[in-house]
Coordinates of C-alpha atoms and ligand atoms in Angstrom, one line a residue:
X1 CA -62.9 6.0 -53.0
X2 CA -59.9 8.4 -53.6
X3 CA -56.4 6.9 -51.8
X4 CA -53.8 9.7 -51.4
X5 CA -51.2 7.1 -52.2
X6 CA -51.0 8.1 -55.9
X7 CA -51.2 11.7 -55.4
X8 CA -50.0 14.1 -58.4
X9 CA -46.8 16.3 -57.6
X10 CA -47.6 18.6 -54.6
X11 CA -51.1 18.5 -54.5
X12 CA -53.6 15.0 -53.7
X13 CA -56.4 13.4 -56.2
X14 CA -59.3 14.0 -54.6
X15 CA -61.8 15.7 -57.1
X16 CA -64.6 16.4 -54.8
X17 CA -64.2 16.7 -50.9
X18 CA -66.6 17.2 -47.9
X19 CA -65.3 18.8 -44.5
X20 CA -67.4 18.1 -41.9
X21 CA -66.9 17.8 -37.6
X22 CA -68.9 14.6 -37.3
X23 CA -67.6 12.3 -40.2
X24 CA -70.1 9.4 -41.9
X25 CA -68.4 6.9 -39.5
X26 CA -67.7 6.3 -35.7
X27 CA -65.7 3.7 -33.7
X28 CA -65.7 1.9 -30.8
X29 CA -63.2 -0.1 -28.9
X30 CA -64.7 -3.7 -27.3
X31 CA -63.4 -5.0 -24.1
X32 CA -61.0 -7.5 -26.5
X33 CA -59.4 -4.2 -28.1
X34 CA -61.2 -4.9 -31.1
X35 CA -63.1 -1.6 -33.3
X36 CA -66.7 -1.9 -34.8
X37 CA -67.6 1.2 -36.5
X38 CA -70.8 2.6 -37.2
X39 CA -72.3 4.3 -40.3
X40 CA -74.4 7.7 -39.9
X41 CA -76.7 8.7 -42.7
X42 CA -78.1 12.3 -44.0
X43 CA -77.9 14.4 -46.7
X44 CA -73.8 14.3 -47.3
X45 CA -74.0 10.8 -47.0
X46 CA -76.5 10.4 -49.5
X47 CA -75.1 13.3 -52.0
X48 CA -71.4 11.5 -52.3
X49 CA -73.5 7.9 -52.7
X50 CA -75.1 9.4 -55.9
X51 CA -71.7 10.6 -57.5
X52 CA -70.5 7.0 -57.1
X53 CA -67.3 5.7 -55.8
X54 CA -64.9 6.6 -58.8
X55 CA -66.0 10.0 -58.5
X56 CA -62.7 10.7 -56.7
X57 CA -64.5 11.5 -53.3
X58 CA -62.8 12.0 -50.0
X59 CA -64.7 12.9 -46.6
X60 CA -62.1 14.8 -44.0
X61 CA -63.7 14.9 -40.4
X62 CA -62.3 14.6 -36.7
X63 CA -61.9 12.3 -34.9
X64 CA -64.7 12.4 -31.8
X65 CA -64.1 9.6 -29.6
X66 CA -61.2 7.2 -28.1
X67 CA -62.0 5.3 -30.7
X68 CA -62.1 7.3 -33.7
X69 CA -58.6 8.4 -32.3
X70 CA -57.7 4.8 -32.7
X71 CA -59.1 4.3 -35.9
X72 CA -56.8 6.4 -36.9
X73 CA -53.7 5.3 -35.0
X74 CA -53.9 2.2 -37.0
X75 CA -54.3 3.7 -40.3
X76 CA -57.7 3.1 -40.9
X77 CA -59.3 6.5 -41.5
X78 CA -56.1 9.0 -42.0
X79 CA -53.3 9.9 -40.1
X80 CA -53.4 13.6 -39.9
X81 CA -53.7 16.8 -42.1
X82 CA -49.4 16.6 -43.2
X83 CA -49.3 16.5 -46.7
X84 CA -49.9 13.2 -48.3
X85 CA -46.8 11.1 -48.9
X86 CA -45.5 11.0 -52.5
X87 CA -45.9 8.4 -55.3
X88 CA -43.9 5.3 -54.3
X89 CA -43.1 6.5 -50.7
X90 CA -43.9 5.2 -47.4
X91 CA -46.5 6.4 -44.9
X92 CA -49.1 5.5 -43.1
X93 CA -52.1 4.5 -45.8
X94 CA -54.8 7.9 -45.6
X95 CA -58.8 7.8 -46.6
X96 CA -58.5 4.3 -48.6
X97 CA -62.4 4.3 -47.8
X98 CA -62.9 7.8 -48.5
X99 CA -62.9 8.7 -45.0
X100 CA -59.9 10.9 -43.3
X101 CA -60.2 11.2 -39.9
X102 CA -57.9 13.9 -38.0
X103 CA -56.3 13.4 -34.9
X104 CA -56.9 17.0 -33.7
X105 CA -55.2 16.8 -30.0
X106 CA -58.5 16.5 -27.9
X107 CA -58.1 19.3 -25.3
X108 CA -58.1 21.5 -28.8
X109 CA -60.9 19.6 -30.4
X110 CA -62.7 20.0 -27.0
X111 CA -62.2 23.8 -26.6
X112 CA -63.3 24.5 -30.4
X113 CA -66.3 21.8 -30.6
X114 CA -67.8 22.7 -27.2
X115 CA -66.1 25.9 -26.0
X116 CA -66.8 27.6 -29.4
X117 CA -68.7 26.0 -32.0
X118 CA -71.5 24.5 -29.3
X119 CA -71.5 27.2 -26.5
X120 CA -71.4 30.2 -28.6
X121 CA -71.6 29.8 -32.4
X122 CA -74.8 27.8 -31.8
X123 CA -76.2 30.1 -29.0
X124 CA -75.5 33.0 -31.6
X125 CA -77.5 31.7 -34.5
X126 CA -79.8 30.0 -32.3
X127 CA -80.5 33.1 -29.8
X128 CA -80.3 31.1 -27.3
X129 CA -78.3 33.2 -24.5
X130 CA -79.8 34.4 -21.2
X131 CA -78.4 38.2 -21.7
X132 CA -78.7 38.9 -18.6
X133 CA -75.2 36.7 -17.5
X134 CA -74.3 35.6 -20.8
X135 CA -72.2 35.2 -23.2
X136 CA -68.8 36.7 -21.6
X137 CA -66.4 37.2 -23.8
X138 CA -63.1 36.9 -21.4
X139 CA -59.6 35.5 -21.8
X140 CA -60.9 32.1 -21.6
X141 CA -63.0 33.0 -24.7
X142 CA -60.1 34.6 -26.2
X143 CA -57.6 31.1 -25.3
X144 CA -60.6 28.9 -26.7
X145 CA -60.9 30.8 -29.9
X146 CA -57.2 30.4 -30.5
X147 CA -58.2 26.5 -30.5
X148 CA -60.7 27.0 -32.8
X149 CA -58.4 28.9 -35.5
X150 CA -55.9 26.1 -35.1
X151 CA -58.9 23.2 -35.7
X152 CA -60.1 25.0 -38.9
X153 CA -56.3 25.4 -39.7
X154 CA -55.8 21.7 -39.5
X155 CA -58.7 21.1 -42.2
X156 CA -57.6 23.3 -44.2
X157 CA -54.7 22.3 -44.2
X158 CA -55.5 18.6 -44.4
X159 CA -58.1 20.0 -47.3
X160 CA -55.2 21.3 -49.3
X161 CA -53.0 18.7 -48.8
X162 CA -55.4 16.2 -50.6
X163 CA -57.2 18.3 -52.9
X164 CA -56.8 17.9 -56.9
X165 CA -56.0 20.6 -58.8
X166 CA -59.2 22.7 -59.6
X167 CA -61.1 20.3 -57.1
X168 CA -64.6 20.8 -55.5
X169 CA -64.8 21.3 -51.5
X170 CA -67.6 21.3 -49.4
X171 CA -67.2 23.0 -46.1
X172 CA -70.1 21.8 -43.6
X173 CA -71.2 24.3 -40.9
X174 CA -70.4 26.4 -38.3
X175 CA -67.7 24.1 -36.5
X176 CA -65.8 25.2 -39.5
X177 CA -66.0 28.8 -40.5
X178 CA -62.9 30.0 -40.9
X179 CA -61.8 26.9 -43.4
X180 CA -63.3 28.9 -46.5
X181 CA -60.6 31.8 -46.2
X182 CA -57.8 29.9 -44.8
X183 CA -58.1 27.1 -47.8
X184 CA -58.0 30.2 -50.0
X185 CA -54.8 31.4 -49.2
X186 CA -53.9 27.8 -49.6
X187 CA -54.8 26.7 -52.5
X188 CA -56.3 29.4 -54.3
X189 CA -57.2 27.2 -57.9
X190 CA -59.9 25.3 -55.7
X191 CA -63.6 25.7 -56.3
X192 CA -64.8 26.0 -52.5
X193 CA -68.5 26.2 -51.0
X194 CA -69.4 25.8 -47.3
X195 CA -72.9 25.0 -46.4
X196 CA -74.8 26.3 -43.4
X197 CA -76.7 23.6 -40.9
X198 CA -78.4 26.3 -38.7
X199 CA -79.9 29.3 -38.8
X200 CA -78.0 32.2 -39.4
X201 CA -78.3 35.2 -36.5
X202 CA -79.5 38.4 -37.4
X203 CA -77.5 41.3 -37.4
X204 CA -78.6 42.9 -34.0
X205 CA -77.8 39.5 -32.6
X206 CA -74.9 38.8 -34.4
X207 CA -72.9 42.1 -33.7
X208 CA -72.7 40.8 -29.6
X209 CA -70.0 38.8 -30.8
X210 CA -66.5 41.0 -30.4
X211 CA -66.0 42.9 -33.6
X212 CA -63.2 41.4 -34.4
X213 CA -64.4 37.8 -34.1
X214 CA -67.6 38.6 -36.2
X215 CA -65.6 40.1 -38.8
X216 CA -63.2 37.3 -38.7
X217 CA -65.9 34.7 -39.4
X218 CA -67.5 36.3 -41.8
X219 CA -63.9 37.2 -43.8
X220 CA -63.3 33.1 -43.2
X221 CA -67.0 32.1 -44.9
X222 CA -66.6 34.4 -47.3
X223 CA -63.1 32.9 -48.8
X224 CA -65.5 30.3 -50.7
X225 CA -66.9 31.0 -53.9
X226 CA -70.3 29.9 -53.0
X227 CA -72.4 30.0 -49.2
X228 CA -75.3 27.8 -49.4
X229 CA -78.2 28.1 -46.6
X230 CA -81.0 26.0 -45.7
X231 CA -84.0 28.6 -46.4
X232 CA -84.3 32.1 -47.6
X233 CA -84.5 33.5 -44.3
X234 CA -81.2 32.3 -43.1
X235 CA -79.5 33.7 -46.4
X236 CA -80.6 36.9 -46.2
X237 CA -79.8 37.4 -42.6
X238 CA -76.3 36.0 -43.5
X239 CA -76.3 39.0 -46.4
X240 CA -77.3 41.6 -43.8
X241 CA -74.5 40.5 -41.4
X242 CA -71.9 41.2 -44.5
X243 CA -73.4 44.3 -45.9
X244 CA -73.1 45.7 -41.9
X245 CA -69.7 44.3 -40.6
X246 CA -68.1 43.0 -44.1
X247 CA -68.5 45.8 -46.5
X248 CA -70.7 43.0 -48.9
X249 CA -71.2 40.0 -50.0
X250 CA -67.8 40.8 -52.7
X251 CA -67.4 37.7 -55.2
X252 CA -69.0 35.5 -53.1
X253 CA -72.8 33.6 -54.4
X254 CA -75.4 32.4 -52.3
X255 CA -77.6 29.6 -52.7
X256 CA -80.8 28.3 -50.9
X257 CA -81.0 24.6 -50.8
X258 CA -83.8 23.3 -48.7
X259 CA -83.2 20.0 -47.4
X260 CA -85.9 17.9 -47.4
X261 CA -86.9 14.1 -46.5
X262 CA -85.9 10.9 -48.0
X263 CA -88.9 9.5 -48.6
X264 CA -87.8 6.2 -50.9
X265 CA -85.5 5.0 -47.5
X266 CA -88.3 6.0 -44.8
X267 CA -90.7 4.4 -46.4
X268 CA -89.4 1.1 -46.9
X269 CA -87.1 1.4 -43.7
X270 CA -89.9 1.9 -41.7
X271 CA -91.7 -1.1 -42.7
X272 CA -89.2 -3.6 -41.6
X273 CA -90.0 -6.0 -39.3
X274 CA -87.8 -4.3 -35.9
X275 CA -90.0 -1.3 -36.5
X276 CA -93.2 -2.8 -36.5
X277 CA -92.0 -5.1 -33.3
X278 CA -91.6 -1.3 -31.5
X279 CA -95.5 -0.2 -32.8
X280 CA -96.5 -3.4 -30.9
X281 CA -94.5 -1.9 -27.6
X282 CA -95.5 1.6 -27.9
X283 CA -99.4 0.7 -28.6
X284 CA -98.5 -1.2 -24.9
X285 CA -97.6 1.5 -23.6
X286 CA -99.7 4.2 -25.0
X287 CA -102.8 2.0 -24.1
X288 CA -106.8 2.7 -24.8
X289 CA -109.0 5.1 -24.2
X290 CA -111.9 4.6 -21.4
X291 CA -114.3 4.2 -24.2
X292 CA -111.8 1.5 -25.4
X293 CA -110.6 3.3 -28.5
X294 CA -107.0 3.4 -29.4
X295 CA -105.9 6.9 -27.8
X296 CA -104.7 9.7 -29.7
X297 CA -100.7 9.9 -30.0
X298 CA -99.0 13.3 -30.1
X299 CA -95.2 12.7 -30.9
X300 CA -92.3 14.6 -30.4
X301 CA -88.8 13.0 -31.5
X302 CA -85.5 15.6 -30.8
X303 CA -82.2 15.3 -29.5
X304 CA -82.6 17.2 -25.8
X305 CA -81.5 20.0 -27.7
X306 CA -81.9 23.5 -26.0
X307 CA -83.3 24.9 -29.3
X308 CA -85.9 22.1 -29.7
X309 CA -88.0 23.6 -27.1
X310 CA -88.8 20.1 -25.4
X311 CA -89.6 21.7 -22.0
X312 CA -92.2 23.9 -23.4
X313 CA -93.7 21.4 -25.3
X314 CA -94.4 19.7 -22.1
X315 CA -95.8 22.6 -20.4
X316 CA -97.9 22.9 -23.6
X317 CA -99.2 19.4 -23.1
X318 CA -100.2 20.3 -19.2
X319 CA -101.7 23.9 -20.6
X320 CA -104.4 21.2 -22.7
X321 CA -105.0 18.5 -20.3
X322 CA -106.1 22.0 -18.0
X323 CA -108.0 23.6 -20.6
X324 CA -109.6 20.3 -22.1
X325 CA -110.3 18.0 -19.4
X326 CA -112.0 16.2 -22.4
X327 CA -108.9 14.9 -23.3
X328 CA -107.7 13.2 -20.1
X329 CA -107.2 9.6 -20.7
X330 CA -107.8 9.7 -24.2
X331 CA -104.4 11.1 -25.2
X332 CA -100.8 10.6 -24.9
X333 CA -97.8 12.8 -25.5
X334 CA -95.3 10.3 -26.7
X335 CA -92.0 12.2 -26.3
X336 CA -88.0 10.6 -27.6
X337 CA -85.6 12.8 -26.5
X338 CA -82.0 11.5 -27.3
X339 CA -78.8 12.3 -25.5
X340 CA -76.8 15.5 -26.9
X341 CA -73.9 17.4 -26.4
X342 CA -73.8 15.9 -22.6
X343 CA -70.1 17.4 -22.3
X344 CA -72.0 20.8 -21.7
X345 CA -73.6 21.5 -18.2
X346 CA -75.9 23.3 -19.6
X347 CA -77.2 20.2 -21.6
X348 CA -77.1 18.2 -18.9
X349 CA -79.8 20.4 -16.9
X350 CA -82.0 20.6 -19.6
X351 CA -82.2 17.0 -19.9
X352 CA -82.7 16.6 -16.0
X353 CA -85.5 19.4 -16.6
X354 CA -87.3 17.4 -19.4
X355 CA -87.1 14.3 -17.2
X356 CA -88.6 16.2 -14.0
X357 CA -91.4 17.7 -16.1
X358 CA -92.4 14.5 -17.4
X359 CA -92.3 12.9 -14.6
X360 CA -94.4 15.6 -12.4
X361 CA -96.5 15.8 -15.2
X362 CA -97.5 11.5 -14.9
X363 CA -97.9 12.3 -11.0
X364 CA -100.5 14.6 -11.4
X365 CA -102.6 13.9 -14.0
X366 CA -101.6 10.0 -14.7
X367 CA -104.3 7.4 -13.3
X368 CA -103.7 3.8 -12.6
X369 CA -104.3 2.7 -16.6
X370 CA -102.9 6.3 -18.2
X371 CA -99.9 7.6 -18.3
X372 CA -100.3 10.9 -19.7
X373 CA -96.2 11.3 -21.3
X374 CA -94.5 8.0 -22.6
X375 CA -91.1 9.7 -22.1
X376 CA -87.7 7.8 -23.9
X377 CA -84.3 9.0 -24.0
X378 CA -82.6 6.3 -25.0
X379 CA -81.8 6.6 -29.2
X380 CA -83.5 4.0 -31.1
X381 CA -83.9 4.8 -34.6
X382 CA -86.0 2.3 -35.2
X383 CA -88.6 3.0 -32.4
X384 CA -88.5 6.5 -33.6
X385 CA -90.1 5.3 -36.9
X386 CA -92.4 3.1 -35.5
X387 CA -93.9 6.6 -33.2
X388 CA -93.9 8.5 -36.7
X389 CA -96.1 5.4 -37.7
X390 CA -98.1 6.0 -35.1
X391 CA -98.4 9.8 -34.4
X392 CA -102.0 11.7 -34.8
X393 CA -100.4 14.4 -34.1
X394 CA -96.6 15.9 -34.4
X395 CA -95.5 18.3 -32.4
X396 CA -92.2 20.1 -33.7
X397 CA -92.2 23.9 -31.9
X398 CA -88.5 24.9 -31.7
X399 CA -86.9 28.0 -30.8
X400 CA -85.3 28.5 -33.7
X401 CA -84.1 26.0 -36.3
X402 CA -81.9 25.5 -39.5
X403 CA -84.4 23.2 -41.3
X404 CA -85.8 20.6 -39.1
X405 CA -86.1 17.1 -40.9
X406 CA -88.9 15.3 -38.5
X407 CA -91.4 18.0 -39.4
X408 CA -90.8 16.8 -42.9
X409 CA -90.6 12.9 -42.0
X410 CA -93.3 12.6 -39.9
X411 CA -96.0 13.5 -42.4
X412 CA -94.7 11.7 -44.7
X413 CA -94.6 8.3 -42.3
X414 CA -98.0 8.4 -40.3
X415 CA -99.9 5.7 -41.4
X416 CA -102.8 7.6 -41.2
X417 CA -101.4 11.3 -41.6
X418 CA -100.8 13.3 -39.0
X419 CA -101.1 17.3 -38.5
X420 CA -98.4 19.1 -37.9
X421 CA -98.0 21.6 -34.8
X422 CA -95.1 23.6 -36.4
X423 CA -93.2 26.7 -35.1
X424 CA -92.7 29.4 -37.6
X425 CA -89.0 29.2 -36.4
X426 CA -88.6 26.2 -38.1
X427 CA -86.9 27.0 -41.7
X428 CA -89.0 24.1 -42.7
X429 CA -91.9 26.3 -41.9
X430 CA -90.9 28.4 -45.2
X431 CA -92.1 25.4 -47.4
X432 CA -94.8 23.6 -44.8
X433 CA -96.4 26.2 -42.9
X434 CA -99.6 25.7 -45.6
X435 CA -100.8 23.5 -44.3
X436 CA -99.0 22.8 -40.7
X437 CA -101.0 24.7 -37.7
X438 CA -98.8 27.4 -37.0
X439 CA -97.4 28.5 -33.1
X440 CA -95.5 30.6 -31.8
X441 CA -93.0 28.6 -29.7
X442 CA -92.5 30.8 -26.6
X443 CA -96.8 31.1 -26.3
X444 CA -97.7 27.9 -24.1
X445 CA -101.3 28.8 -24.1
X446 CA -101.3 29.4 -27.6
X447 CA -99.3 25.8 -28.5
X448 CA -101.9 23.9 -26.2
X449 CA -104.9 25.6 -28.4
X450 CA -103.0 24.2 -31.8
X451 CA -102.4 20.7 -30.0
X452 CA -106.1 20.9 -29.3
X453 CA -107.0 21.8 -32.8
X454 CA -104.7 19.4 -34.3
X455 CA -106.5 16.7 -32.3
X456 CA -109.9 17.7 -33.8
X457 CA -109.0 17.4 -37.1
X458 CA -110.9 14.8 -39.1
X459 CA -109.5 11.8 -40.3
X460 CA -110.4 12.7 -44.2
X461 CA -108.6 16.5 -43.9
X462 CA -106.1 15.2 -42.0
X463 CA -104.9 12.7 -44.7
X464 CA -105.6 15.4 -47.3
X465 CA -103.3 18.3 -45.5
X466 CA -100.5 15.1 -44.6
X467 CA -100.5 14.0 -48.5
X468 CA -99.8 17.9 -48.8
X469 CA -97.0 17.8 -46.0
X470 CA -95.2 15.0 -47.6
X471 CA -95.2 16.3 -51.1
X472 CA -93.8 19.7 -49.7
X473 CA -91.0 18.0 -47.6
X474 CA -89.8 15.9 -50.0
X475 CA -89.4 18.7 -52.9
X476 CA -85.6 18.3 -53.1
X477 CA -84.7 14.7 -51.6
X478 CA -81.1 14.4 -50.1
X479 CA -79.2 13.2 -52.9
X480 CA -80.5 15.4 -55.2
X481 CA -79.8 18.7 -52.4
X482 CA -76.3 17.5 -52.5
X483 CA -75.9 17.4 -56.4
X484 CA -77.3 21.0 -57.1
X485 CA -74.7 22.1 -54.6
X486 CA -71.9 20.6 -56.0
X487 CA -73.0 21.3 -59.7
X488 CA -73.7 24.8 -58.7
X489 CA -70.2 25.6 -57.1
X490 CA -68.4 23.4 -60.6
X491 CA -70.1 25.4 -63.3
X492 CA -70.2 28.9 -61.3
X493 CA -67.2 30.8 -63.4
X494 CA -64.2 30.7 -61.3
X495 CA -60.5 30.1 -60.4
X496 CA -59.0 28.3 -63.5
X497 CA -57.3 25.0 -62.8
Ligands
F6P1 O1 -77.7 21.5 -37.2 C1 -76.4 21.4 -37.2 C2 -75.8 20.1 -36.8 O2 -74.5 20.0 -37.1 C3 -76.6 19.0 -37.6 O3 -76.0 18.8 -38.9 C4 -76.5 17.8 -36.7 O4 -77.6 17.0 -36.8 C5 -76.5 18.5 -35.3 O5 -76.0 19.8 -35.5 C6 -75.8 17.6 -34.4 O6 -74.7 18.1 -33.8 P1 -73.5 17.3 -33.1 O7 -72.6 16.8 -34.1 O8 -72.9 18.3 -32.2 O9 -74.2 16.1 -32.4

């Protein structure tokens, strides 16, 4: 992909560029000193593999880890957001792979990623504060913010530093708000877009923010040319947070781009033979029914994220065993919830909270051959196929949720079809909720009665409303969700070159 080495005058060569916290790749340091690196996947990654690798592509992220900090002390992802070094010059060799990873000094990193993005741009689109005590804006707010302005400042400034003239950028998400206006002043010939993850807060909810920090993110977003959001709903409340605290929407487009599954890889990833080794383990695990049937599955796979709800899903499960005794010993709640985010205390309780539910839960209702929640937190992507292979029923009741990708990919993977429990927070709701059983996620009572009615589906409508599912969710597959962005933000008139 693009190397900054033979950069034009001023400017770099990059014709299309992605800004993103979490970059496609991560490194580790072995006991020898040596790096491995891992690939991530998702809808970026799939988007800039369909444009092809001559396209001129570069991916700027941050580094995350002692090891991503020393991929990049030996040149391998970037050195930093300085301008690139002339044709001919010397320099430490930048994004050879298409990959620049910047060294962002890691207390700032730390205050903007956790302090800000993760404790209160999350918890303000997510609605996810306890009013009562929280959030407090203080001085410590005010001194974490000022790391925040500097973090967006150093990918927009790494941005414009490698950028073509007239070149495509695609800001990811809310670590990066502010990049939009600051790139702007910076460069103001490139075609800019920035792409909301999450939900976007409504303006009653959005307004706790300090005045001056709500109207400074939305200023920041609204330096691109064109704001895409996962569903309709997000969109508009994005609109109604401009037209109360921004005086509009001004030049600025938005677009709706739902993100949905990517059925061609699922489908033959999840055939391969490590996932099929995991169905072997989890029908161990799960066990048989009294009657000596296979017993019924309902799967849950999240990060222990506070916004996916886990712990009321639990309680949910308990709320059926105690109002359908029927279905003691015949069922299991199969539940993966991987690590997130365990820099935050707050993380770190939830995920003590799922374990002690789950665990008083097989206490008082397991028997000697059923254990009523087969509970994993360890990430295995490959186990977490082989429990959408296996799933009767999927349970995906968030809070609140920017799209949510396993209500689309469990459908679609059931070997049997499955139905889908699905909160109506869910964007993914917008295009599923057909023919999903709808709950409300903060009604336990009323989640146990769907489980219970997703159980008693039969086999014939179940495969019927699953074929449905997996059509829906794989309306606009990654690569294509990444190509309408792009082409929308080149062709939208513009800044000329
Ligand atoms: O939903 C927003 C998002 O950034 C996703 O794109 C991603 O899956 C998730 O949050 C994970 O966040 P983090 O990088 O903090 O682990």
């Amino acid at each position: 992909m693009a190397s900054t080495q033979d950069a034009p005058g001023a400017h770099g060569s990059a014709k299309v560029l992605v800004a993103s916290n979490r970059g496609p790749v991560s490194y580790q340091v072995g006991d020898d000193g040596s790096l491995t690196s891992r690939r991530g996947g998702g809808g970026v990654v799939s988007g800039l593999s369909a444009i092809g690798p001559d396209a001129g592509a570069l991916w700027v992220c941050s580094a995350l880890s002692d090891g991503d900090r020393e991929a990049v002390r030996r040149g391998i992802v970037g050195a930093g957001p300085e301008a690139p070094p002339q044709r001919g010059g010397g320099g430490r060799r930048a994004g050879e792979d298409g990959v620049l990873m910047l060294d962002i000094p890691a207390d700032v990193h730390a205050d903007a990623y956790n302090g800000i993005a993760n404790s209160v741009l999350w918890f303000v689109h997510h609605m996810l504060y306890q009013t009562p005590l929280e959030p407090v804006f203080d001085a410590e707010f005010r001194r974490q913010w000022a790391s925040y302005e500097a973090y967006n400042r150093a990918f927009a400034e790494a941005l414009a530093g490698r950028a073509a003239p007239g070149a495509a950028v695609l800001v990811q998400d809310y670590h990066l708000t502010l990049v939009p206006g600051m790139l702007r002043e910076l460069r103001p010939d490139l075609r800019i877009g920035h792409f909301s993850h999450t939900p976007w807060a409504p303006p009653e909810y959005f307004r706790m923010l300090p005045d001056d920090i709500a109207e400074q993110v939305l200023r920041g977003m609204l330096g691109a040319d064109r704001l895409g959001f996962l569903t309709r709903r997000w969109a508009d409340a994005f609109e109604a947070c401009c037209a109360r605290f921004a005086d509009g929407l001004g030049d600025t487009r938005i677009g709706v781009h739902g993100l949905g599954a990517d059925a061609d890889f699922l489908r033959e990833r999840s055939h391969r033979t490590d996932v099929t080794e995991r169905m072997a383990a989890l029908r161990d695990e799960i066990g048989s029914a009294p009657d000596g049937t296979a017993r019924r599955t309902i799967v849950r796979v999240d990060r222990t994220e506070l916004s996916k709800n886990i712990v009321r899903g639990l309680l949910s499960y308990r709320q059926l065993l105690d109002d359908h005794p029927e279905w003691r010993e015949r069922v299991v709640h199969v539940a993966f919830a991987y690590p997130s985010r365990q820099d935050l205390a707050v993380y770190r309780d939830y995920t003590a909270e799922v374990q002690r539910l789950a665990d008083e839960l097989n206490s008082q209702y397991g028997t000697p051959d059923w254990t009523p929640v087969v509970l994993h937190v360890k990430d295995d992507f490959a186990r977490s196929l082989a429990a959408y292979r296996l799933a009767d029923v999927a349970l995906v009741n968030p809070i609140r949720d920017g799209m949510n990708l396993v209500a689309k990919e469990m459908p679609l993977v059931s070997d049997e079809g499955c139905a889908l429990v699905l909160s109506r927070e869910a964007g993914a709701h917008e295009e599923l909720g057909e023919d999903a059983i709808t709950v409300n996620p903060y009604d336990v009572v009323g989640t146990a009665r769907a489980l219970h009615e997703a159980l008693s589906v039969g086999p014939e409508e179940r495969a019927e409303r699953s074929k449905r599912l997996a059509a829906a969710a794989t309306a606009l597959p990654p690569a294509q969700w990444f190509l309408d962005q792009l082409h929308a933000l080149e062709e939208q008139p513009g800044p000329s070159a």
